[in-house]
mmCIF file of C-alpha atoms in Angstrom:
data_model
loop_
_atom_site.group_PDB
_atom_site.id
_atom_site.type_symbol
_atom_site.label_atom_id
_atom_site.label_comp_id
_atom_site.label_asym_id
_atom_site.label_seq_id
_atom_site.Cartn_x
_atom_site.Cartn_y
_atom_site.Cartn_z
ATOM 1 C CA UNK F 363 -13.220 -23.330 -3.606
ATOM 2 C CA UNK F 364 -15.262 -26.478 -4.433
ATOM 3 C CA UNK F 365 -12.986 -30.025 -5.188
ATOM 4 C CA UNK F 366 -15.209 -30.292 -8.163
ATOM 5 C CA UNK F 367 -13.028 -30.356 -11.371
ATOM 6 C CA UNK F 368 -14.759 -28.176 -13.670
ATOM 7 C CA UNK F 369 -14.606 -28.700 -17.945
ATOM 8 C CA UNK F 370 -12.345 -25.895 -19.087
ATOM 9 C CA UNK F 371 -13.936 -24.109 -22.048
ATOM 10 C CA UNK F 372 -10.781 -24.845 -23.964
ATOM 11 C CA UNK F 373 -10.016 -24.396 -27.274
ATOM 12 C CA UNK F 374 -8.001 -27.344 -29.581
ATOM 13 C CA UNK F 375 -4.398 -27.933 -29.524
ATOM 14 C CA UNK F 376 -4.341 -26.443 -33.024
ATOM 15 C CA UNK F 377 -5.904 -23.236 -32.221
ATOM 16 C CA UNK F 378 -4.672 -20.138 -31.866
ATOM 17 C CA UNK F 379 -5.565 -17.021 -29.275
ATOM 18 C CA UNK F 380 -6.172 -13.635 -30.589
ATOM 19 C CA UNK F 381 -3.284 -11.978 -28.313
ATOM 20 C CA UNK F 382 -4.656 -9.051 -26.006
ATOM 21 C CA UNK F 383 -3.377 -5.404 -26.722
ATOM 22 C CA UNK F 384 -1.285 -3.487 -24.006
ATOM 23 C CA UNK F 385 -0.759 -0.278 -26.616
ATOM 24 C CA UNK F 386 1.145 0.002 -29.953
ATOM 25 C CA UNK F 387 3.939 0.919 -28.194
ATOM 26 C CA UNK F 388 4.166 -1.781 -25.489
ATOM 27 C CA UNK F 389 3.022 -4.486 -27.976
ATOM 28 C CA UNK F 390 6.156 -3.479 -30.363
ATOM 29 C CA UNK F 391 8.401 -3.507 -27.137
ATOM 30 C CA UNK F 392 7.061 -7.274 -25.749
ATOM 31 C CA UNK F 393 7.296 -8.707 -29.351
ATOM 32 C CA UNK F 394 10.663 -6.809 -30.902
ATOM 33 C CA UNK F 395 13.740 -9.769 -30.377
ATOM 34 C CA UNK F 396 16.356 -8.940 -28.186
ATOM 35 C CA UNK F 397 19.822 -10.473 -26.711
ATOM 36 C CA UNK F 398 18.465 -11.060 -23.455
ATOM 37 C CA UNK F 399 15.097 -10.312 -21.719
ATOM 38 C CA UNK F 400 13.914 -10.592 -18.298
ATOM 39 C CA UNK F 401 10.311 -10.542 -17.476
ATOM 40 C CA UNK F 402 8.899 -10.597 -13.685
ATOM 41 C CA UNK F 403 5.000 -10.642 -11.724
ATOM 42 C CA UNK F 404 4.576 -9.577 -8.528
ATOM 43 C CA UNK F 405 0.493 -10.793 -8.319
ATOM 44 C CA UNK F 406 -2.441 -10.600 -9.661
ATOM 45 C CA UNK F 407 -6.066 -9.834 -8.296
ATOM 46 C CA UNK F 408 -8.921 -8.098 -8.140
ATOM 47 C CA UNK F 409 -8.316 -4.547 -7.687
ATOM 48 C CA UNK F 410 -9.750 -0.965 -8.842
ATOM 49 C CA UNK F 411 -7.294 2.069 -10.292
ATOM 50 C CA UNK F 412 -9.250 4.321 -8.295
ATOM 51 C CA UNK F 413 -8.840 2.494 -5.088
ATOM 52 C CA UNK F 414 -4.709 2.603 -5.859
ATOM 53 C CA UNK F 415 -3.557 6.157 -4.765
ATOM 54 C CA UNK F 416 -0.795 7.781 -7.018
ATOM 55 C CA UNK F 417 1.851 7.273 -3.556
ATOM 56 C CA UNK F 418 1.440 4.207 -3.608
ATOM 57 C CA UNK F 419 1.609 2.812 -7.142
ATOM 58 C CA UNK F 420 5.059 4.648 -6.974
ATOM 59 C CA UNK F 421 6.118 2.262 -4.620
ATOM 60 C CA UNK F 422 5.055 -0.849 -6.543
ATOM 61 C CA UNK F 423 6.695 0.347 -9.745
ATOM 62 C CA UNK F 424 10.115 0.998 -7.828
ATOM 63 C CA UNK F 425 10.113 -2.197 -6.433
ATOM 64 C CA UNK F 426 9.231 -3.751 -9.886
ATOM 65 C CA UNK F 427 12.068 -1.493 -11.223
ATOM 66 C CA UNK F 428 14.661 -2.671 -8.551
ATOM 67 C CA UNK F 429 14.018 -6.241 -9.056
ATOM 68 C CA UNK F 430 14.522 -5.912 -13.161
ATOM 69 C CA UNK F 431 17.553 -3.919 -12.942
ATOM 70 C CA UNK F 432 19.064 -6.510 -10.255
ATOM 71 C CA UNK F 433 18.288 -9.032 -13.159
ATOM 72 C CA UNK F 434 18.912 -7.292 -15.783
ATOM 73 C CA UNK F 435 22.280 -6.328 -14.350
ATOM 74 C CA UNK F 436 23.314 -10.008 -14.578
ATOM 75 C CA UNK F 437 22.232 -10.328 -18.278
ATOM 76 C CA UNK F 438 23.833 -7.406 -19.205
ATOM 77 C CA UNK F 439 27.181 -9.127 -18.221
ATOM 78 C CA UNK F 440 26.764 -12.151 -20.126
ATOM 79 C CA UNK F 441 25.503 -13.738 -16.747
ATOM 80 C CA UNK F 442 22.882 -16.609 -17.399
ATOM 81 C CA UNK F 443 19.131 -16.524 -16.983
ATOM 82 C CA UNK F 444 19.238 -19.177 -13.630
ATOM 83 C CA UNK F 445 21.286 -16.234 -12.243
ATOM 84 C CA UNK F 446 19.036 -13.372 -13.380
ATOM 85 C CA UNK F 447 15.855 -14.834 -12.398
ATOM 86 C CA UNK F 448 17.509 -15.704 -8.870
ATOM 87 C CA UNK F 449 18.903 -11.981 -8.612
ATOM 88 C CA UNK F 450 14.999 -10.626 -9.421
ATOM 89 C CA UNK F 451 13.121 -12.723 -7.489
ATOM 90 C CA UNK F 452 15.583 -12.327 -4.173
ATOM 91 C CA UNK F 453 14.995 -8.780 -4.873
ATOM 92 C CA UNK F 454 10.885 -8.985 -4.625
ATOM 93 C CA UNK F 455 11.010 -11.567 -1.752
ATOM 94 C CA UNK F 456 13.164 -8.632 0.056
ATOM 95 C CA UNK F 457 10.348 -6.201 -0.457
ATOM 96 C CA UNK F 458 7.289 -6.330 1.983
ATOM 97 C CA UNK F 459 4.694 -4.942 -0.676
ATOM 98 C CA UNK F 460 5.005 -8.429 -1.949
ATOM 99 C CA UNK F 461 3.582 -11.482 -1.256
ATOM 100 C CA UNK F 462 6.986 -13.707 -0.858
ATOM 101 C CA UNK F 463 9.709 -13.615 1.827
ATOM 102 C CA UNK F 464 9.408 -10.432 3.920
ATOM 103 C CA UNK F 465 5.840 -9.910 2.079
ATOM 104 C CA UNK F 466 4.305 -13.122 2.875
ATOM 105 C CA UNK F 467 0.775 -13.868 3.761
ATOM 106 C CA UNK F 468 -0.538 -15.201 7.229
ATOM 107 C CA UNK F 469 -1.836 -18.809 7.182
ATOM 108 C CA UNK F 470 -5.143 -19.743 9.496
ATOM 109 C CA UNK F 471 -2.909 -20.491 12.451
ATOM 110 C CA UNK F 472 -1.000 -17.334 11.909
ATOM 111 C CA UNK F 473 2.256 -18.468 10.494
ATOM 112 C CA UNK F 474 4.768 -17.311 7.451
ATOM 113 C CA UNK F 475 4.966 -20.136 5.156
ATOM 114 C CA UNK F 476 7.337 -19.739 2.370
ATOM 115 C CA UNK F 477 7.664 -21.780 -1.140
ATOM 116 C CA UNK F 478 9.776 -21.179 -4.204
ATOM 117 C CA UNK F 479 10.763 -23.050 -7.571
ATOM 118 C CA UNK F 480 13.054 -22.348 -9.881
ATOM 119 C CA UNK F 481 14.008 -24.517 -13.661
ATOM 120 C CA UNK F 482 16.583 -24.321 -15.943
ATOM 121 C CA UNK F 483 15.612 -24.534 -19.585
ATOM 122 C CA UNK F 484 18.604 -25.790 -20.946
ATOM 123 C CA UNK F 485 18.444 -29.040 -19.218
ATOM 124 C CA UNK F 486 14.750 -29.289 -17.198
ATOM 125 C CA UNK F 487 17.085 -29.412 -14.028
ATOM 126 C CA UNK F 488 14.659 -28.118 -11.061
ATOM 127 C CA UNK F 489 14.356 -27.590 -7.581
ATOM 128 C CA UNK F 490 11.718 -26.539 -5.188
ATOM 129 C CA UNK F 491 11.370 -25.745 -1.615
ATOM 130 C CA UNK F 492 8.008 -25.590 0.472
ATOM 131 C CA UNK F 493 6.832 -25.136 4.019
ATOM 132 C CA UNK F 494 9.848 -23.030 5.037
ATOM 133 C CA UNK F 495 9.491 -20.592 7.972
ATOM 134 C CA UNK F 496 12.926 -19.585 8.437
ATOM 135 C CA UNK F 497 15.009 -19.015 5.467
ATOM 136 C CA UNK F 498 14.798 -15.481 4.183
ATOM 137 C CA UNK F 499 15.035 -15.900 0.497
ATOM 138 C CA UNK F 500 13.267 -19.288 -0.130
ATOM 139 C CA UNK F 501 14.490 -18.702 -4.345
ATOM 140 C CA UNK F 502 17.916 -19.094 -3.238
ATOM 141 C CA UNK F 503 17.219 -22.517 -1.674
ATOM 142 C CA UNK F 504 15.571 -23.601 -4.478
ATOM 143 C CA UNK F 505 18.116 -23.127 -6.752
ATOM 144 C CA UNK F 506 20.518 -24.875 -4.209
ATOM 145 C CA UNK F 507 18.391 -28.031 -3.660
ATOM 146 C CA UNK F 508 18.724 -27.823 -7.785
ATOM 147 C CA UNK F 509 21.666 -27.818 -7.394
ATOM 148 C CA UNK F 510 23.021 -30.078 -5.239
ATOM 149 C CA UNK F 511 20.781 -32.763 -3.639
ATOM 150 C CA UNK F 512 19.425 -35.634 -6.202
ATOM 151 C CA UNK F 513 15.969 -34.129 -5.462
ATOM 152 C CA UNK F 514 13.642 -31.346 -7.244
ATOM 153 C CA UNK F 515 11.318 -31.195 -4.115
ATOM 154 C CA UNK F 516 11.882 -30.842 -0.427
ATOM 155 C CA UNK F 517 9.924 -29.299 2.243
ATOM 156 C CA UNK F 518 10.233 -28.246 5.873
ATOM 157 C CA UNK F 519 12.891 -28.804 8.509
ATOM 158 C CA UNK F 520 14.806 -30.524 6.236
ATOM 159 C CA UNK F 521 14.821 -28.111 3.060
ATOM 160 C CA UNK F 522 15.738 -25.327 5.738
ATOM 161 C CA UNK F 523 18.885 -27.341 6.997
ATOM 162 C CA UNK F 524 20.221 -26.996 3.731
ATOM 163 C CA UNK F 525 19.934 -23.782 3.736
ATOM 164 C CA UNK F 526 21.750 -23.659 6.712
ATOM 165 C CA UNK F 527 24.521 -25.723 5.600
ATOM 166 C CA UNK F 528 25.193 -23.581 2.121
ATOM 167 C CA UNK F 529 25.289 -20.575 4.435
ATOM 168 C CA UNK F 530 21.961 -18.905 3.245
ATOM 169 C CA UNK F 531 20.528 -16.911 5.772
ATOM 170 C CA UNK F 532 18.196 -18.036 8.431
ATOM 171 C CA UNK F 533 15.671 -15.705 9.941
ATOM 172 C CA UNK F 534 13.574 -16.219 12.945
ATOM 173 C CA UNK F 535 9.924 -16.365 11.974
ATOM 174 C CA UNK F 536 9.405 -12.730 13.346
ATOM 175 C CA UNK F 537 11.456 -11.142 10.129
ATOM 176 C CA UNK F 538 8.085 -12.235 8.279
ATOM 177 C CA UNK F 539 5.469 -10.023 10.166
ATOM 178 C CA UNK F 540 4.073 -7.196 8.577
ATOM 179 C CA UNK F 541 1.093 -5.177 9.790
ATOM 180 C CA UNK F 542 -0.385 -4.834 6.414
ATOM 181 C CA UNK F 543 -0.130 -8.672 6.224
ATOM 182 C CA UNK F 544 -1.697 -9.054 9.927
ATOM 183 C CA UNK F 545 -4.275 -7.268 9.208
ATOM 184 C CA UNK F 546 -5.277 -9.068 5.837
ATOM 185 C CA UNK F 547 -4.881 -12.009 8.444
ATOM 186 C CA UNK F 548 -7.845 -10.997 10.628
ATOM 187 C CA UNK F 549 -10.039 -9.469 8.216
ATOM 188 C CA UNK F 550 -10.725 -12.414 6.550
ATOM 189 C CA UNK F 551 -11.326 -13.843 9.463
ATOM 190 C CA UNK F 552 -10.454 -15.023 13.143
ATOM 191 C CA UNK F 553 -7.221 -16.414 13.351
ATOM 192 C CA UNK F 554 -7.817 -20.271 14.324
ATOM 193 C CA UNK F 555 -5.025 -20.812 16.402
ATOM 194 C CA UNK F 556 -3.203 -17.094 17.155
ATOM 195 C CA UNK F 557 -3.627 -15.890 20.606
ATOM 196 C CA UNK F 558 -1.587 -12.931 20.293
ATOM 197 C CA UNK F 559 -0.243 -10.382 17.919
ATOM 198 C CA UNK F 560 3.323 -10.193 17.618
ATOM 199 C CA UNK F 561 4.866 -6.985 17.918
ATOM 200 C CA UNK F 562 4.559 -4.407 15.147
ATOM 201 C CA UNK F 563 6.937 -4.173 12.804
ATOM 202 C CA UNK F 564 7.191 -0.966 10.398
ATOM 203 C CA UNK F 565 6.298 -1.715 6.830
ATOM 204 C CA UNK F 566 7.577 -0.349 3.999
ATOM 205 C CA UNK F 567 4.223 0.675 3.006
ATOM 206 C CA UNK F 568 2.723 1.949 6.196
ATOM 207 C CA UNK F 569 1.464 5.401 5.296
ATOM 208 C CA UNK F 570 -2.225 6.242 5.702
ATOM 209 C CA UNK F 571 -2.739 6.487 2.427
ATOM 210 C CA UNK F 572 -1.465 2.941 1.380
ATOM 211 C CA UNK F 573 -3.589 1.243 4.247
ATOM 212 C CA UNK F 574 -6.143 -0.568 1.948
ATOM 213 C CA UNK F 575 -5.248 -4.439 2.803
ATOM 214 C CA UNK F 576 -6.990 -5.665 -0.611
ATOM 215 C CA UNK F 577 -4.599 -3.827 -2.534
ATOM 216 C CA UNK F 578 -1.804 -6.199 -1.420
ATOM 217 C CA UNK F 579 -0.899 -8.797 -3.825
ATOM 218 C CA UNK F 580 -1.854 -11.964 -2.549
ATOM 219 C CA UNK F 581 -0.449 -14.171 -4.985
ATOM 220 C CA UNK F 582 3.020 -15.013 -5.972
ATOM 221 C CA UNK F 583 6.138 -13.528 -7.667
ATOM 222 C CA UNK F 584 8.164 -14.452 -10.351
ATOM 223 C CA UNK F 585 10.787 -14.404 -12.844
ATOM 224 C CA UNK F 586 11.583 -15.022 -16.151
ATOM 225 C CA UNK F 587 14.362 -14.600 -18.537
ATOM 226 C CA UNK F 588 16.401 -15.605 -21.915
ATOM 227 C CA UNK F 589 20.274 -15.039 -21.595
ATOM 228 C CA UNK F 590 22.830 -13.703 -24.553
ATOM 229 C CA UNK F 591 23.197 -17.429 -24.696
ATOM 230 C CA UNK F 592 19.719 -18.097 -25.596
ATOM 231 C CA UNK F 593 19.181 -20.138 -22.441
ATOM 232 C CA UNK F 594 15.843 -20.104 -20.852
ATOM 233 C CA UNK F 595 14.976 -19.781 -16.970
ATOM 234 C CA UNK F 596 12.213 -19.905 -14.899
ATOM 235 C CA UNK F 597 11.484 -18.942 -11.004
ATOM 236 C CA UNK F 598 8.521 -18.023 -8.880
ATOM 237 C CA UNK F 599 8.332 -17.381 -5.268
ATOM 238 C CA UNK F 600 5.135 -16.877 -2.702
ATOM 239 C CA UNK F 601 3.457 -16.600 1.125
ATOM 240 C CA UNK F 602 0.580 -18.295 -0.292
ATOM 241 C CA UNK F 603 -3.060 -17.595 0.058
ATOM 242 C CA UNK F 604 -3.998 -15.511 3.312
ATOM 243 C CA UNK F 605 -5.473 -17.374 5.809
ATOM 244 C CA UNK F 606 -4.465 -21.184 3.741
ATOM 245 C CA UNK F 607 -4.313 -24.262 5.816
ATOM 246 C CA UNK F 608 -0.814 -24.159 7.150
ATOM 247 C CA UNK F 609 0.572 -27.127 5.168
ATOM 248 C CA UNK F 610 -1.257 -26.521 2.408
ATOM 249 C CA UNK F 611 1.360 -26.550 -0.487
ATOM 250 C CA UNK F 612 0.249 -24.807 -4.235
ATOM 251 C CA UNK F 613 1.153 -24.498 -7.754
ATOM 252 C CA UNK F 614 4.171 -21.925 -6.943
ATOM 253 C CA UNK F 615 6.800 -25.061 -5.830
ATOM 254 C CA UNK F 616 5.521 -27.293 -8.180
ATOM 255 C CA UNK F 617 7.111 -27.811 -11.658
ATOM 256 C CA UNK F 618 4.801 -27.736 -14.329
ATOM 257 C CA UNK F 619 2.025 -25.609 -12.776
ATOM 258 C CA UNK F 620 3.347 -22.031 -11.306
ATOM 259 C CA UNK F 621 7.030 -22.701 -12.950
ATOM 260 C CA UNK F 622 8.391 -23.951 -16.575
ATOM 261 C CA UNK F 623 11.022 -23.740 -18.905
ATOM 262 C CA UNK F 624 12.552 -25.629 -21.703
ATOM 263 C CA UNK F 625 15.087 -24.249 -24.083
ATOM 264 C CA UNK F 626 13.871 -23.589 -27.913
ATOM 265 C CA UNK F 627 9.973 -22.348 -26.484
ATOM 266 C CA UNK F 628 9.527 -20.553 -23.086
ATOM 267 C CA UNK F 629 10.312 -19.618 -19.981
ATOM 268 C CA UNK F 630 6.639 -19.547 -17.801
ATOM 269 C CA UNK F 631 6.044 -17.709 -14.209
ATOM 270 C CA UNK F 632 2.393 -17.668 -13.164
ATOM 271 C CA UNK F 633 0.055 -16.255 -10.261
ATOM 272 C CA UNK F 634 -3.228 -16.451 -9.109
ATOM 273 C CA UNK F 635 -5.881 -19.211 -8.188
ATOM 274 C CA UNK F 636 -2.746 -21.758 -7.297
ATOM 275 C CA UNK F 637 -5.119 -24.723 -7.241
ATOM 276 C CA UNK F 638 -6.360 -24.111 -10.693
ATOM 277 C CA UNK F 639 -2.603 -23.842 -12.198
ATOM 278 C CA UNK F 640 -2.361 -27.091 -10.456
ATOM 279 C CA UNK F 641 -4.883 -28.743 -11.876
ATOM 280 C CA UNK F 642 -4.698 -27.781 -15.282
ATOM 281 C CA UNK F 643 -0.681 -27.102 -15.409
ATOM 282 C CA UNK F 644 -0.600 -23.935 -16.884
ATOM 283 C CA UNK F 645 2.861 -23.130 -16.789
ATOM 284 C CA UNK F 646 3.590 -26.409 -18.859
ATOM 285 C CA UNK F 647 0.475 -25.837 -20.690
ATOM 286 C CA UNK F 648 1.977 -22.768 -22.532
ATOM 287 C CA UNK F 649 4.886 -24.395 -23.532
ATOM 288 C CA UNK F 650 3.042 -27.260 -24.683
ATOM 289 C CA UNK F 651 0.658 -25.169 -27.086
ATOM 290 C CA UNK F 652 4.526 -24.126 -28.676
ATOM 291 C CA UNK F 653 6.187 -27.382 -28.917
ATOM 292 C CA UNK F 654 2.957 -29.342 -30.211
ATOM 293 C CA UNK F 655 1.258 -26.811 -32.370
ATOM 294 C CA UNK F 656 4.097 -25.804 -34.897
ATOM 295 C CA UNK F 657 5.994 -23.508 -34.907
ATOM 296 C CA UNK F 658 2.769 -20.631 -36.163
ATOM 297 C CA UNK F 659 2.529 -20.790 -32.593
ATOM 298 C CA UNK F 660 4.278 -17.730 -30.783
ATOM 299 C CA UNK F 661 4.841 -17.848 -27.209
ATOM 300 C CA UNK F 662 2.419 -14.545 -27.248
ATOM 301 C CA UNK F 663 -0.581 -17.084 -28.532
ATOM 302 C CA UNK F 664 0.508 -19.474 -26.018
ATOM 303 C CA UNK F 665 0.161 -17.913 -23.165
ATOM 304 C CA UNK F 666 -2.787 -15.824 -23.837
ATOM 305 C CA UNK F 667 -5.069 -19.292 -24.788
ATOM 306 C CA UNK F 668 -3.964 -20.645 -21.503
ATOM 307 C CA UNK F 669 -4.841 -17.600 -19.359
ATOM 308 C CA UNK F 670 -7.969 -16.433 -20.994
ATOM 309 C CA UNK F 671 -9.464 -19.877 -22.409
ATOM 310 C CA UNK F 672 -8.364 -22.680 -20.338
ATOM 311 C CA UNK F 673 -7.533 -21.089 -16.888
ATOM 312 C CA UNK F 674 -10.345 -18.473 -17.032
ATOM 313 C CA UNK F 675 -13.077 -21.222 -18.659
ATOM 314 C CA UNK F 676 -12.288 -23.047 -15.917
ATOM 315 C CA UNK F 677 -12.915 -20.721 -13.410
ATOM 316 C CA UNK F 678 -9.326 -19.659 -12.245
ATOM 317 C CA UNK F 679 -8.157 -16.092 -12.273
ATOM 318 C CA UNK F 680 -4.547 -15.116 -12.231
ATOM 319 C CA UNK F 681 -2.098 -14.517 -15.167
ATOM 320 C CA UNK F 682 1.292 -15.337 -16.387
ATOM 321 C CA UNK F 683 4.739 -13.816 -17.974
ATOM 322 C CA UNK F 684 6.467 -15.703 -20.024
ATOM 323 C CA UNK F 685 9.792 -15.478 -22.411
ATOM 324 C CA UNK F 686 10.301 -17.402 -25.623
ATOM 325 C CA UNK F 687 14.443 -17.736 -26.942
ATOM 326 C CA UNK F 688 14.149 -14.988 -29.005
ATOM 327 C CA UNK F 689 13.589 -12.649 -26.502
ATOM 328 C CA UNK F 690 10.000 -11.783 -27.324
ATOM 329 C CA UNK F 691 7.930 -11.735 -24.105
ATOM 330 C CA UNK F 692 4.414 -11.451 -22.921
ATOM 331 C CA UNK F 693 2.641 -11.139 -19.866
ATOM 332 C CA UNK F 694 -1.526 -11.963 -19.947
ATOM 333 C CA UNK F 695 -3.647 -11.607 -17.229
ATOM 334 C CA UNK F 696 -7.753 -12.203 -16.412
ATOM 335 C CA UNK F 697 -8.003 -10.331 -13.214
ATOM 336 C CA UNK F 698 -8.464 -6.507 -13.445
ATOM 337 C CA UNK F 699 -4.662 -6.059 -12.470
ATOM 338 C CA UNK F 700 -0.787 -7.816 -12.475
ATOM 339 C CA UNK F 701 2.301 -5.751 -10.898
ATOM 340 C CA UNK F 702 4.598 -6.890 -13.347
ATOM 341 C CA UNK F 703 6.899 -5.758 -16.165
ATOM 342 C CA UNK F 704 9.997 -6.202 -18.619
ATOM 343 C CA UNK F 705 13.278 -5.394 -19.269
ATOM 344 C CA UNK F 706 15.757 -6.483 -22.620
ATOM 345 C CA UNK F 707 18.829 -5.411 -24.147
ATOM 346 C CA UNK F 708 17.721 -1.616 -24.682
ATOM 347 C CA UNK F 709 17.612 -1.198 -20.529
ATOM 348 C CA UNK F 710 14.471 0.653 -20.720
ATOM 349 C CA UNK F 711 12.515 -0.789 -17.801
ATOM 350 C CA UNK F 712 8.539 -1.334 -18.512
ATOM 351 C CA UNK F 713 6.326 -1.619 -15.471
ATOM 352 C CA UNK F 714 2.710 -1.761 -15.186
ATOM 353 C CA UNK F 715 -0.892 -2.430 -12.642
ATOM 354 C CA UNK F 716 -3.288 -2.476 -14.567
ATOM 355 C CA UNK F 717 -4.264 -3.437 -18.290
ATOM 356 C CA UNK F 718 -2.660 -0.335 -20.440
ATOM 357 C CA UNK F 719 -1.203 1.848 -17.842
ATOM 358 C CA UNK F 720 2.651 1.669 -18.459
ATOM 359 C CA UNK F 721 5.063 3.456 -16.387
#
């Protein structure tokens, strides 16, 4: 990726994005209000249907499914949206099909390097955690430095000592290792500072038929959610790129580009090119297109301009979910696939790969 910023071919403040159809059915879901929604990503990329066998798209959409009922679970009891989003995410970084916490990607020296975010709409209260190799569920410290340090952003040794000291649990590095993830290491690649493999661990997904290392998401994942309160929350947890400098930090920890929320427009979650959402801030982008535009400007609109005008003019791929405080949601990608889905007050869990394939 070149440091060259290129012109986005974006469209005017004032302008609005012709919205991209999942299905009658799906669309009607995404846009019907509800009490509370929760929307989540678990990646985006580039990847074929035909590549994906039927085995193992099974076990994406049950992990999708298990990670919106956890959330869900916790809107359905009046819980807030921080809580939900926590409860979701903490459920995805547990899974290793997923590129956070047990899931994460190698960096070039052959190391686990965790980040996480996490904002609460009602107040822009935030906190983010990056460079952790320790702590298994990297959401839950962000949502503790959040909550009690005077900081949105720490990093390392000392982000991982308060995890330690609000009892979260520590990990040694090992927990990370996968062999899918290994081998996604050194395919792309010799490993620049590795000398040895550690030992094999069994994956969730080691069968021989789920063996195809591209078909890992390699981006991020994420949560989003409106409460019966109509509070908005945002959180989005990832490994990384494969094979990333070590201390290279991206878009997933910081606020404004992978994470946003702010009570009375959206909730925003994205994945992808991480140095792109950086650059342009998507995730604030899409709530900016709502608060600045007027109010003809649905959170649908919003998020669709950002993903397929400014991020994709620009030359970034990914996508984004995103819920507004009426419990409409939407989830636009420019890749040829997102793991992702939805959940609201009906409890009818909506999960999907690719572009309209709903399960």
């Amino acid at each position: 990726m070149g440091n060259a910023l290129t012109k986005p071919k974006r469209s005017t403040l004032s302008t609005t994005s012709a919205v991209v159809s999942e299905g009658p059915v799906i669309d009607a879901a995404m846009a019907k209000p509800s009490h509370f929604s929760l929307v989540i990503h678990g990646g985006a990329g580039v990847m074929s249907p035909e590549d994906l066998p039927p085995a193992v798209r099974e076990k994406y959409v049950l992990g999708l499914k298990e990670a919106l009922h956890a959330g869900s679970a916790v809107l359905k009891a009046s819980g807030s949206s921080l809580e939900a989003v926590e409860a979701a995410v903490r459920v995805l970084e547990d899974c290793p099909l997923f590129n956070a916490g047990k899931g994460a990607v190698f960096s070039r020296d052959g190391k686990n390097v965790c980040e996480a975010s996490i904002m609460d709409g009602r107040n822009a209260e935030a906190g983010a955690a990056t460079l952790l190799t320790t702590v298994k569920n990297p959401i839950s410290l962000a949502r503790i430095i959040k909550t009690t340090t005077p900081h949105v952003f720490l990093a390392s040794v000392e982000a991982e000592k308060i995890a330690d000291a609000n009892g979260l649990e520590i990990v040694d590095p090992t927990y990370f290792y996968t062999e899918h993830r290994w081998q996604q290491h050194i395919s792309e690649g010799p490993a620049l500072a590795s000398s040895h493999k550690e030992p094999a661990i069994t994956s969730y997904s080691a069968t021989d038929e789920s063996k195809v290392p591209d078909l890992y998401p390699q981006g991020t994942v994420g949560a989003c959610a409106v409460d019966v309160f109509g509070n908005l929350a945002a959180a989005t947890s990832t490994g990384g790129k494969n094979n990333k400098y070590t201390y290279r930090i991206g878009d997933t920890p910081m606020i404004g580009s992978g994470t946003y929320a702010e009570n009375g427009y959206a909730a925003v979650s994205g994945t992808g090119d991480g140095e792109y959402f950086i650059r342009y801030a998507v995730a604030h982008d899409i709530v900016a297109r709502m608060k600045y535009c007027g109010k003809h400007v649905s959170v649908q609109e919003a998020a669709h301009a950002t993903v397929h005008e400014t991020l994709k003019g620009a030359g970034g791929a990914g996508g984004v979910i995103a819920v507004d405080g009426q419990g409409r949601v939407t989830l636009p990608f420019n890749t040829t696939g997102m793991y992702r889905g939805f959940i609201k007050d009906d409890g009818v869990a909506h999960t999907a790969i690719f572009a309209g394939e709903w399960y």
